[in-house]
Amino acid sequence: MINLLIKLFIIPFFLVAPAAWFGFKLYAETQLISAIDKYKPVISDYAEVEFDTVNVHISGKVSITKITLTPKKTLKTPITIKRLTVVFPSTLTMMKTVYDVSTGELSELPDSLRVQYDGIQLPLEGNEEFYTLFNDQRQLRLKQELGSIVEPTCGIEYIVGLNEFQQMGIDTLIDRHFWEYKYTPENQKLFVRLGISATNLYKASLQANFYKKGSLVINDFVQIPSLTNAELTYQDEGLIRMSSQHCANSSGISKDAYISRITNLPDSFYFYKAGIVPNEAMKNAYINFLKNPDTVTIKAHFPPQLPS
């Protein structure tokens, strides 16, 4: 009897299941490629998009490999991305979401989702205008305010810029980016996090928690719910040490002497250099981080909203 059941049910299952999966895989990949091609003209005025393959994995991941973005306005050299990966909480959730997207009926979002870009190359060379737009403004303000008071803190500059990064052997300031969310229906808590990193240089992420009643819908990320608390974590893996040592060498002094010089600068330096409110507590925190760069976490808790 058992042998009969195996022949009638179990063996056909192991034959049909792989065929069904590969059928869905082919369908999903075809639909995603079609969707990408459909939206290419929408951004064609700003950039050309090329990619190699689209892969739908049985683990619940969707990945696009070897993406090249060739900007037409802001940047002058292409941006290359080794892999874009979308991670779903389960294979079934991924299958349902892909199907809903392909039929245009996506309303509810999965309880969690992660989008990750790996192997980003946004070269410094050729994109100086993009990188220095904000930095040049800060340099100018500092030279105007501090020029007659203190000498530049890094060679001939007050702030580490593109030339300094290139001299340190850094050719890109970002090689990875991600954003993710997780929703727990039991306590109605929505966790959102995004971050960037550069290999062996730094990691930085920003995360926030919300409370959301009901299931997740697309509008939840258009109309952000009330912020209950936020957390910013910065993890340095060598960038601060490298830049401090470089600026010390450029000024002909030791790193300790360089950090000591910064402790005596006017508050305006901290405002334009680090974007912090120039008070004694923030100034000391910034100096302590220069001395011992590692990980710093800033948490903020907001009062509950009062009924209107």
Coordinates of C-alpha atoms in Angstrom, one line a residue:
M1 CA 0.0 0.0 0.0
I2 CA 2.8 2.4 0.9
N3 CA 4.6 1.7 -2.3
L4 CA 1.4 2.4 -4.2
L5 CA 1.0 5.8 -2.5
I6 CA 4.6 6.7 -3.3
K7 CA 4.0 5.9 -7.0
L8 CA 0.7 7.7 -7.1
F9 CA 1.5 10.9 -5.2
I10 CA 5.1 11.5 -4.1
I11 CA 7.0 10.6 -7.2
P12 CA 4.7 12.8 -9.5
F13 CA 5.1 15.6 -7.0
F14 CA 8.9 15.6 -7.3
L15 CA 8.5 15.5 -11.1
V16 CA 5.8 18.3 -11.3
A17 CA 7.2 20.7 -8.7
P18 CA 10.5 21.4 -10.5
A19 CA 8.7 21.8 -13.8
A20 CA 6.2 24.3 -12.1
W21 CA 9.1 26.3 -10.6
F22 CA 11.1 26.6 -13.8
G23 CA 7.9 27.6 -15.6
F24 CA 7.3 30.4 -13.1
K25 CA 10.9 31.4 -13.2
L26 CA 10.8 31.8 -17.0
Y27 CA 7.5 33.7 -16.7
A28 CA 8.8 36.0 -13.9
E29 CA 12.1 36.8 -15.6
T30 CA 10.3 37.5 -18.9
Q31 CA 7.8 39.8 -17.2
L32 CA 10.5 41.7 -15.3
I33 CA 12.6 42.2 -18.5
S34 CA 9.5 43.5 -20.2
A35 CA 8.7 45.9 -17.4
I36 CA 12.3 47.3 -17.4
D37 CA 12.2 47.8 -21.2
K38 CA 8.8 49.5 -20.8
Y39 CA 10.1 52.1 -18.3
K40 CA 13.4 52.7 -20.1
P41 CA 11.9 55.5 -22.2
V42 CA 10.6 57.2 -19.1
I43 CA 14.1 58.0 -17.9
S44 CA 15.8 58.1 -21.3
D45 CA 16.1 61.9 -21.1
Y46 CA 18.3 61.5 -18.0
A47 CA 20.2 58.3 -18.5
E48 CA 20.6 55.2 -20.7
V49 CA 20.1 51.9 -18.9
E50 CA 21.8 48.6 -19.8
F51 CA 21.9 45.3 -17.9
D52 CA 23.0 41.7 -18.4
T53 CA 20.7 39.2 -16.8
V54 CA 17.6 39.0 -14.6
N55 CA 17.5 36.0 -12.2
V56 CA 14.6 34.8 -10.1
H57 CA 15.9 32.6 -7.3
I58 CA 14.0 29.9 -5.5
S59 CA 15.2 31.4 -2.2
G60 CA 12.9 34.4 -2.7
K61 CA 15.4 36.8 -4.3
V62 CA 15.3 38.6 -7.6
S63 CA 18.6 40.0 -9.0
I64 CA 19.7 42.0 -12.0
T65 CA 23.4 41.8 -12.9
K66 CA 25.9 44.2 -14.6
I67 CA 23.8 47.3 -14.7
T68 CA 25.2 50.4 -16.5
L69 CA 23.7 53.8 -16.1
T70 CA 25.0 56.4 -18.6
P71 CA 23.8 59.9 -17.4
K72 CA 23.0 62.6 -19.9
K73 CA 23.1 65.6 -17.7
T74 CA 24.6 65.6 -14.2
L75 CA 27.4 63.0 -14.4
K76 CA 29.9 62.7 -17.1
T77 CA 31.0 59.0 -16.7
P78 CA 28.8 55.9 -16.4
I79 CA 27.7 54.4 -13.1
T80 CA 28.2 50.6 -13.0
I81 CA 26.5 48.3 -10.5
K82 CA 27.5 44.7 -10.2
R83 CA 24.2 43.4 -8.9
L84 CA 20.8 44.7 -7.8
T85 CA 19.1 42.3 -5.4
V86 CA 15.5 42.4 -4.1
V87 CA 15.0 40.1 -1.1
F88 CA 11.5 38.9 -0.2
P89 CA 10.6 37.2 3.1
S90 CA 9.7 33.9 1.3
T91 CA 9.5 32.3 -2.1
L92 CA 5.7 32.3 -2.0
T93 CA 5.6 36.0 -1.2
M94 CA 8.0 36.7 -4.0
M95 CA 5.9 34.7 -6.5
K96 CA 2.7 36.5 -5.4
T97 CA 4.3 40.0 -5.6
V98 CA 5.9 39.3 -9.0
Y99 CA 2.6 38.1 -10.3
D100 CA 0.7 41.1 -8.9
V101 CA 3.2 43.5 -10.4
S102 CA 2.9 41.8 -13.8
T103 CA -0.9 42.0 -13.8
G104 CA -0.9 45.6 -12.4
E105 CA -2.8 44.6 -9.3
L106 CA -0.2 45.2 -6.6
S107 CA -1.9 46.8 -3.6
E108 CA -0.6 45.2 -0.4
L109 CA 3.1 45.0 0.1
P110 CA 5.0 42.1 1.7
D111 CA 5.7 42.3 5.4
S112 CA 9.4 42.8 4.7
L113 CA 11.6 43.7 1.7
R114 CA 15.2 44.6 1.1
V115 CA 16.7 46.2 -1.9
Q116 CA 20.5 46.1 -2.2
Y117 CA 23.0 47.4 -4.7
D118 CA 26.4 45.8 -4.7
G119 CA 29.6 46.7 -6.6
I120 CA 28.6 50.3 -7.3
Q121 CA 31.3 52.3 -9.1
L122 CA 30.6 56.1 -9.3
P123 CA 34.1 57.3 -10.3
L124 CA 35.5 60.5 -8.8
E125 CA 37.4 61.3 -12.0
G126 CA 35.1 63.0 -14.5
N127 CA 32.4 63.7 -12.0
E128 CA 34.1 66.4 -10.0
E129 CA 31.1 68.8 -10.5
F130 CA 28.7 66.3 -9.0
Y131 CA 30.8 65.6 -6.0
T132 CA 32.0 69.2 -5.3
L133 CA 28.7 71.1 -5.7
F134 CA 28.0 71.1 -1.9
N135 CA 31.6 70.8 -0.8
D136 CA 32.8 73.9 -2.7
Q137 CA 30.2 76.0 -1.1
R138 CA 31.3 75.0 2.4
Q139 CA 35.0 75.6 1.5
L140 CA 34.2 79.1 0.3
R141 CA 32.2 80.0 3.5
L142 CA 35.0 78.7 5.7
K143 CA 37.7 80.6 3.7
Q144 CA 35.6 83.8 4.0
E145 CA 35.0 83.3 7.8
L146 CA 38.3 81.8 8.9
G147 CA 40.8 83.1 6.4
S148 CA 42.0 85.9 8.6
I149 CA 41.8 83.8 11.8
V150 CA 43.3 80.4 11.3
E151 CA 45.3 78.5 8.6
P152 CA 43.7 75.8 6.5
T153 CA 43.4 72.5 8.3
C154 CA 44.2 70.2 5.4
G155 CA 47.0 71.4 3.2
I156 CA 45.5 74.4 1.5
E157 CA 41.9 73.4 2.3
Y158 CA 39.7 73.5 5.3
I159 CA 37.7 70.4 4.3
V160 CA 38.9 67.1 2.7
G161 CA 37.8 67.3 -0.9
L162 CA 38.1 65.2 -4.1
N163 CA 41.8 65.9 -4.6
E164 CA 42.6 64.7 -1.1
F165 CA 40.6 61.5 -1.6
Q166 CA 42.3 60.8 -4.8
Q167 CA 45.7 61.3 -3.2
M168 CA 44.7 58.8 -0.5
G169 CA 44.0 56.3 -3.3
I170 CA 40.2 56.4 -3.1
D171 CA 38.5 56.3 -6.5
T172 CA 34.8 56.1 -5.4
L173 CA 33.0 57.2 -2.2
I174 CA 30.3 54.5 -2.4
D175 CA 30.3 50.9 -3.5
R176 CA 27.1 49.6 -1.8
H177 CA 23.7 50.9 -1.0
F178 CA 20.6 49.3 0.6
W179 CA 17.2 50.1 1.9
E180 CA 14.8 47.7 3.7
Y181 CA 11.7 47.6 5.8
K182 CA 10.1 45.1 8.2
Y183 CA 6.6 45.1 9.5
T184 CA 5.4 43.2 12.5
P185 CA 1.6 42.9 12.4
E186 CA 1.4 41.7 16.0
N187 CA 2.7 45.0 17.5
Q188 CA 2.0 47.1 14.4
K189 CA 5.6 48.2 14.2
L190 CA 7.2 49.3 11.0
F191 CA 11.0 49.4 10.8
V192 CA 12.7 51.3 8.0
R193 CA 16.5 51.4 7.4
L194 CA 18.8 52.6 4.6
G195 CA 22.5 52.8 4.3
I196 CA 25.6 53.2 2.2
S197 CA 29.2 51.9 2.5
A198 CA 32.6 51.8 0.8
T199 CA 34.8 48.8 1.3
N200 CA 37.3 49.2 4.1
L201 CA 36.4 52.9 4.5
Y202 CA 33.0 53.4 6.2
K203 CA 29.5 52.3 6.8
A204 CA 26.6 54.6 7.5
S205 CA 23.0 53.8 8.1
L206 CA 19.8 55.6 9.1
Q207 CA 16.9 53.7 10.7
A208 CA 13.5 54.7 12.0
N209 CA 10.5 53.0 13.7
F210 CA 6.9 53.7 13.0
Y211 CA 3.6 52.3 14.2
K212 CA 1.2 51.3 11.4
K213 CA -2.3 50.0 11.7
G214 CA -3.5 47.4 9.2
S215 CA -1.5 45.9 6.3
L216 CA 1.2 47.7 4.3
V217 CA 0.2 49.5 1.1
I218 CA 2.2 51.5 -1.4
N219 CA 0.9 54.8 0.0
D220 CA 2.6 54.0 3.3
F221 CA 5.9 54.9 1.6
V222 CA 4.5 58.0 -0.1
Q223 CA 2.7 59.3 3.0
I224 CA 5.1 58.4 5.8
P225 CA 3.4 57.7 9.1
S226 CA 4.2 59.6 12.3
L227 CA 7.8 59.2 13.4
T228 CA 8.0 57.7 16.8
N229 CA 11.8 57.4 17.2
A230 CA 14.9 57.4 15.0
E231 CA 18.4 56.1 15.1
L232 CA 21.5 57.1 13.2
T233 CA 24.5 54.8 13.3
Y234 CA 27.8 55.6 11.7
Q235 CA 30.6 53.0 11.6
D236 CA 34.0 54.1 10.5
E237 CA 36.4 51.5 9.1
G238 CA 39.3 53.6 8.2
L239 CA 38.1 56.7 6.4
I240 CA 38.5 59.1 9.4
R241 CA 41.9 57.7 10.3
M242 CA 43.1 58.0 6.7
S243 CA 41.8 61.5 6.2
S244 CA 43.2 62.7 9.6
Q245 CA 46.6 61.3 8.8
H246 CA 46.6 62.7 5.3
C247 CA 45.7 66.2 6.6
A248 CA 48.4 66.0 9.2
N249 CA 51.0 65.1 6.6
S250 CA 49.8 67.8 4.3
S251 CA 50.2 70.3 7.1
G252 CA 53.6 69.0 8.2
I253 CA 52.5 68.0 11.7
S254 CA 51.6 64.9 13.6
K255 CA 48.1 63.5 13.7
D256 CA 47.8 64.3 17.4
A257 CA 48.9 67.9 16.7
Y258 CA 46.3 68.0 13.8
I259 CA 43.5 66.9 16.1
S260 CA 44.7 69.4 18.8
R261 CA 44.6 72.2 16.2
I262 CA 40.9 71.4 15.4
T263 CA 39.9 71.6 19.1
N264 CA 40.8 75.3 19.0
L265 CA 38.8 76.3 15.9
P266 CA 35.7 78.6 16.0
D267 CA 32.3 77.0 16.2
S268 CA 31.6 78.0 12.5
F269 CA 34.2 75.3 11.5
Y270 CA 32.1 72.6 13.1
F271 CA 28.9 73.9 11.6
Y272 CA 30.3 73.9 8.0
K273 CA 32.6 70.9 8.4
A274 CA 30.4 68.4 10.1
G275 CA 27.0 69.9 9.9
I276 CA 26.5 69.9 13.6
V277 CA 25.0 72.5 15.9
P278 CA 28.0 74.4 17.3
N279 CA 27.7 73.7 21.0
E280 CA 30.2 72.4 23.4
A281 CA 28.7 68.9 23.7
M282 CA 28.6 68.3 20.0
K283 CA 32.0 69.8 19.5
N284 CA 33.5 67.5 22.1
A285 CA 31.7 64.5 20.6
Y286 CA 33.1 65.3 17.2
I287 CA 36.7 65.7 18.6
N288 CA 36.4 62.4 20.6
F289 CA 35.3 60.6 17.4
L290 CA 38.3 62.0 15.6
K291 CA 40.6 60.6 18.3
N292 CA 38.9 57.2 18.5
P293 CA 36.8 56.7 15.3
D294 CA 34.7 53.5 15.6
T295 CA 30.9 53.5 15.8
V296 CA 28.6 56.2 17.0
T297 CA 24.9 55.9 17.4
I298 CA 22.5 58.8 17.9
K299 CA 18.9 58.0 19.1
A300 CA 16.0 60.3 19.2
H301 CA 12.6 59.6 20.8
F302 CA 9.7 61.8 19.9
P303 CA 6.7 62.7 22.0
P304 CA 3.4 61.1 21.0
Q305 CA 1.1 63.1 18.7
L306 CA -1.7 64.9 20.6
P307 CA -5.2 64.6 19.2
S308 CA -6.2 67.6 17.2

